[in-house]
PDB file of C-alpha atoms in Angstrom:
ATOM      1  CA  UNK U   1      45.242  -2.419 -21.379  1.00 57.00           C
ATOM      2  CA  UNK U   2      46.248  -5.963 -20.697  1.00 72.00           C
ATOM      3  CA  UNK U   3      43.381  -8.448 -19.847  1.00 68.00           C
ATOM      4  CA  UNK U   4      44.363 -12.011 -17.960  1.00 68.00           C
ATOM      5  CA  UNK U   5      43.036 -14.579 -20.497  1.00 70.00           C
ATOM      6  CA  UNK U   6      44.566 -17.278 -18.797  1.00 74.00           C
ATOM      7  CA  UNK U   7      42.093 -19.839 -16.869  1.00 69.00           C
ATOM      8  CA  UNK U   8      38.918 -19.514 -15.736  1.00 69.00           C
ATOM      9  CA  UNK U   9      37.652 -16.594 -13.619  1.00 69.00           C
ATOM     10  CA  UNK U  10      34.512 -16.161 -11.618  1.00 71.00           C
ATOM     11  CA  UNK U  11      33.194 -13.275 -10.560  1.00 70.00           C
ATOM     12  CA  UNK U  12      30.610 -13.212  -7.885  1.00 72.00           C
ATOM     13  CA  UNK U  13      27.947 -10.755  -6.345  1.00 75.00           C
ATOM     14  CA  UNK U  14      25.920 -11.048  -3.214  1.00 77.00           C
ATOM     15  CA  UNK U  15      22.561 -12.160  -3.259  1.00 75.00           C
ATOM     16  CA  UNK U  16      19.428  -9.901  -1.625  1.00 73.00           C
ATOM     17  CA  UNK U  17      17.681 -10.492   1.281  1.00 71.00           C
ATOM     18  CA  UNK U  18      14.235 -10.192   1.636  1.00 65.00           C
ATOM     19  CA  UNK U  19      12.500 -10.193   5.191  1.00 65.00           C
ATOM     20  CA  UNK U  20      10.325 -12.794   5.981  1.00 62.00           C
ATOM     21  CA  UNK U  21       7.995 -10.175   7.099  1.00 62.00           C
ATOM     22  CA  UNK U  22       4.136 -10.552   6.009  1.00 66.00           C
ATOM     23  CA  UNK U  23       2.954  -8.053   3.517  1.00 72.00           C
ATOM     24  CA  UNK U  24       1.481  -4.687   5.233  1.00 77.00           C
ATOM     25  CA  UNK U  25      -0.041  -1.356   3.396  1.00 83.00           C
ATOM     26  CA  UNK U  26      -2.255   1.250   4.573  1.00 88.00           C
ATOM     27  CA  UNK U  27      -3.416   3.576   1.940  1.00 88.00           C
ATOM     28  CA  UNK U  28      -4.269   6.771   1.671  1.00 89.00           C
ATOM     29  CA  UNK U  29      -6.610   7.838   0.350  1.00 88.00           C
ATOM     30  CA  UNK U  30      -7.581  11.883  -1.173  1.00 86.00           C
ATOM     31  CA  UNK U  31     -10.375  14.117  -3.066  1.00 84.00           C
ATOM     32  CA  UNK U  32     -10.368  13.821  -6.530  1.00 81.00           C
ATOM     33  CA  UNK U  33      -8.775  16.500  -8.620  1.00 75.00           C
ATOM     34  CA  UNK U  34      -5.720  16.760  -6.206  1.00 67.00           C
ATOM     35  CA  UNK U  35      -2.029  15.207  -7.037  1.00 67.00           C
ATOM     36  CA  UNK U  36       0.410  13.773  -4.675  1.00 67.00           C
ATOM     37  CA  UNK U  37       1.859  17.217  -3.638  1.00 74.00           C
ATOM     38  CA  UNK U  38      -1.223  18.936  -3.074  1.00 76.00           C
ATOM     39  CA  UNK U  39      -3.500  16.201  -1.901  1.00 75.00           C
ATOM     40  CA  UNK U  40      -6.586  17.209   0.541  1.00 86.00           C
ATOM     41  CA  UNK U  41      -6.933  13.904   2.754  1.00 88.00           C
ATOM     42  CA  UNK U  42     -10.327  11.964   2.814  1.00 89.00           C
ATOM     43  CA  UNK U  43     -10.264  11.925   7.068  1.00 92.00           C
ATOM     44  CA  UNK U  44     -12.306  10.394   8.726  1.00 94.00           C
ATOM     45  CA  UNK U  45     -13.726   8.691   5.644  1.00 94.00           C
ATOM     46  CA  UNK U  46     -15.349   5.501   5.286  1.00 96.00           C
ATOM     47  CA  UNK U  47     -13.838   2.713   3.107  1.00 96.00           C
ATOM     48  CA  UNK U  48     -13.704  -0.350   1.929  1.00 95.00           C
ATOM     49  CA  UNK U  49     -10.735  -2.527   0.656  1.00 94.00           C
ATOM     50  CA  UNK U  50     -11.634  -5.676  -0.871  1.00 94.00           C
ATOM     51  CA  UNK U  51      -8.811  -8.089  -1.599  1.00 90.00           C
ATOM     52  CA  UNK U  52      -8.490 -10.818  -4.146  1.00 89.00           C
ATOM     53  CA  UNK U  53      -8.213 -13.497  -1.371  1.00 88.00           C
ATOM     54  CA  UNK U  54     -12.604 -13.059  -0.911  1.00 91.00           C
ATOM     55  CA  UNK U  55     -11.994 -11.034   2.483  1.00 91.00           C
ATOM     56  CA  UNK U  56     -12.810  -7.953   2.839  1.00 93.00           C
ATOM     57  CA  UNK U  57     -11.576  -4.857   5.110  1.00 92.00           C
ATOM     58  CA  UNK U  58     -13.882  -1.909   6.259  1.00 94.00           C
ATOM     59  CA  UNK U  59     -13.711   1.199   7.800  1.00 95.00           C
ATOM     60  CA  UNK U  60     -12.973   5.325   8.404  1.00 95.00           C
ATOM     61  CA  UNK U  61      -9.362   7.054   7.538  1.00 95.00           C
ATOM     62  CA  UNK U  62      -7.481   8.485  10.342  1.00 95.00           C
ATOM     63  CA  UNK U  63      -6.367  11.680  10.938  1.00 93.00           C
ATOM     64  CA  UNK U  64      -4.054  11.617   8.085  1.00 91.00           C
ATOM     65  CA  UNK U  65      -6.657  10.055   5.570  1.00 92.00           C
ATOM     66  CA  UNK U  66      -4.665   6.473   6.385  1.00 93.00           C
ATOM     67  CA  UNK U  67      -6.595   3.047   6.146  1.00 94.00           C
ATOM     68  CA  UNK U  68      -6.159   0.598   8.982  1.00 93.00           C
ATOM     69  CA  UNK U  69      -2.512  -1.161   8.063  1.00 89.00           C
ATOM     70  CA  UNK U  70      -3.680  -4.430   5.698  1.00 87.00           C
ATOM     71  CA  UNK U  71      -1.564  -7.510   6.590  1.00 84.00           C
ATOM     72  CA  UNK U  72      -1.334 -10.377   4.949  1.00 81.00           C
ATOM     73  CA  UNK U  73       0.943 -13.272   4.561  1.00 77.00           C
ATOM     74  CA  UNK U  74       1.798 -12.638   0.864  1.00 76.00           C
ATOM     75  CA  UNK U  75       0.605  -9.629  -1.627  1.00 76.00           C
ATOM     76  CA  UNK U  76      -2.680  -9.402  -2.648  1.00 78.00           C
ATOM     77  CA  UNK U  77      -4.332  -6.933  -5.488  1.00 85.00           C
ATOM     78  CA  UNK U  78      -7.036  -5.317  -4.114  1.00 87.00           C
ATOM     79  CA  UNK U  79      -9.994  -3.154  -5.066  1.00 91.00           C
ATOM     80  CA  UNK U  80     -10.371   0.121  -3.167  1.00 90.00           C
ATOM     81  CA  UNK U  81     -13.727   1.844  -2.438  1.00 91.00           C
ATOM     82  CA  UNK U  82     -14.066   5.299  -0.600  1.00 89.00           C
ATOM     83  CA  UNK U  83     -18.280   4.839   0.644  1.00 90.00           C
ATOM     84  CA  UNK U  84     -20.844   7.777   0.700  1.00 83.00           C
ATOM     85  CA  UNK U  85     -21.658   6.959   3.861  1.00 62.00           C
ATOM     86  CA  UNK U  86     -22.131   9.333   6.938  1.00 55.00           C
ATOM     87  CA  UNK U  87     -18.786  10.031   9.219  1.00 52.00           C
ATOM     88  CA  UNK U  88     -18.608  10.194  12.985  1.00 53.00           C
ATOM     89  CA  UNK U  89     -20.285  13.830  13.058  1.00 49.00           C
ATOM     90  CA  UNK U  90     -23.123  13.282  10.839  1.00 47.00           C
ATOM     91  CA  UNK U  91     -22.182  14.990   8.093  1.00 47.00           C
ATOM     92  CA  UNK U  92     -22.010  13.009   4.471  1.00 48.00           C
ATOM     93  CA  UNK U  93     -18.755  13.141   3.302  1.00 42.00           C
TER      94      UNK U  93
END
């Protein structure tokens, strides 16, 4: 195989782009003892998400054991709690 040695090449390779977009996540969140493709969904479950900013977000899972969608204007760790305390019907969950 014959290689140009001759000169100076460059080679070149486009750069990402990243939206400007704030970061968003809802989470969801599932009974213990079940994976990923078996999970039974917390609904209608009361939470609390706690992020590393001080503020904090509160309150029940929708239909499809989602949190409310967290936005912020850059990522943030946060610490997830599923509460104890009664849903919408009554019932302790």
């Amino acid at each position: 195989s014959e290689h140009d040695w001759v000169g100076p090449k460059t080679d070149s390779a486009s750069v990402p782009t990243f939206g400007r977009d704030p970061a968003a996540q809802r989470l969801a969140i599932h009974y213990p003892g079940h994976g990923d493709d078996s999970a039974r969904l917390a609904v209608e479950h009361a939470y609390q998400i706690k992020l590393e900013d001080g503020s904090t977000v509160q309150g029940l899972t929708d239909s499809s054991g989602l949190t409310e969608r967290v936005e912020r204007e850059q990522m943030h760790q946060s610490q997830v709690s599923a509460l104890r305390d009664k849903g919408p019907n009554g019932d302790g969950q």
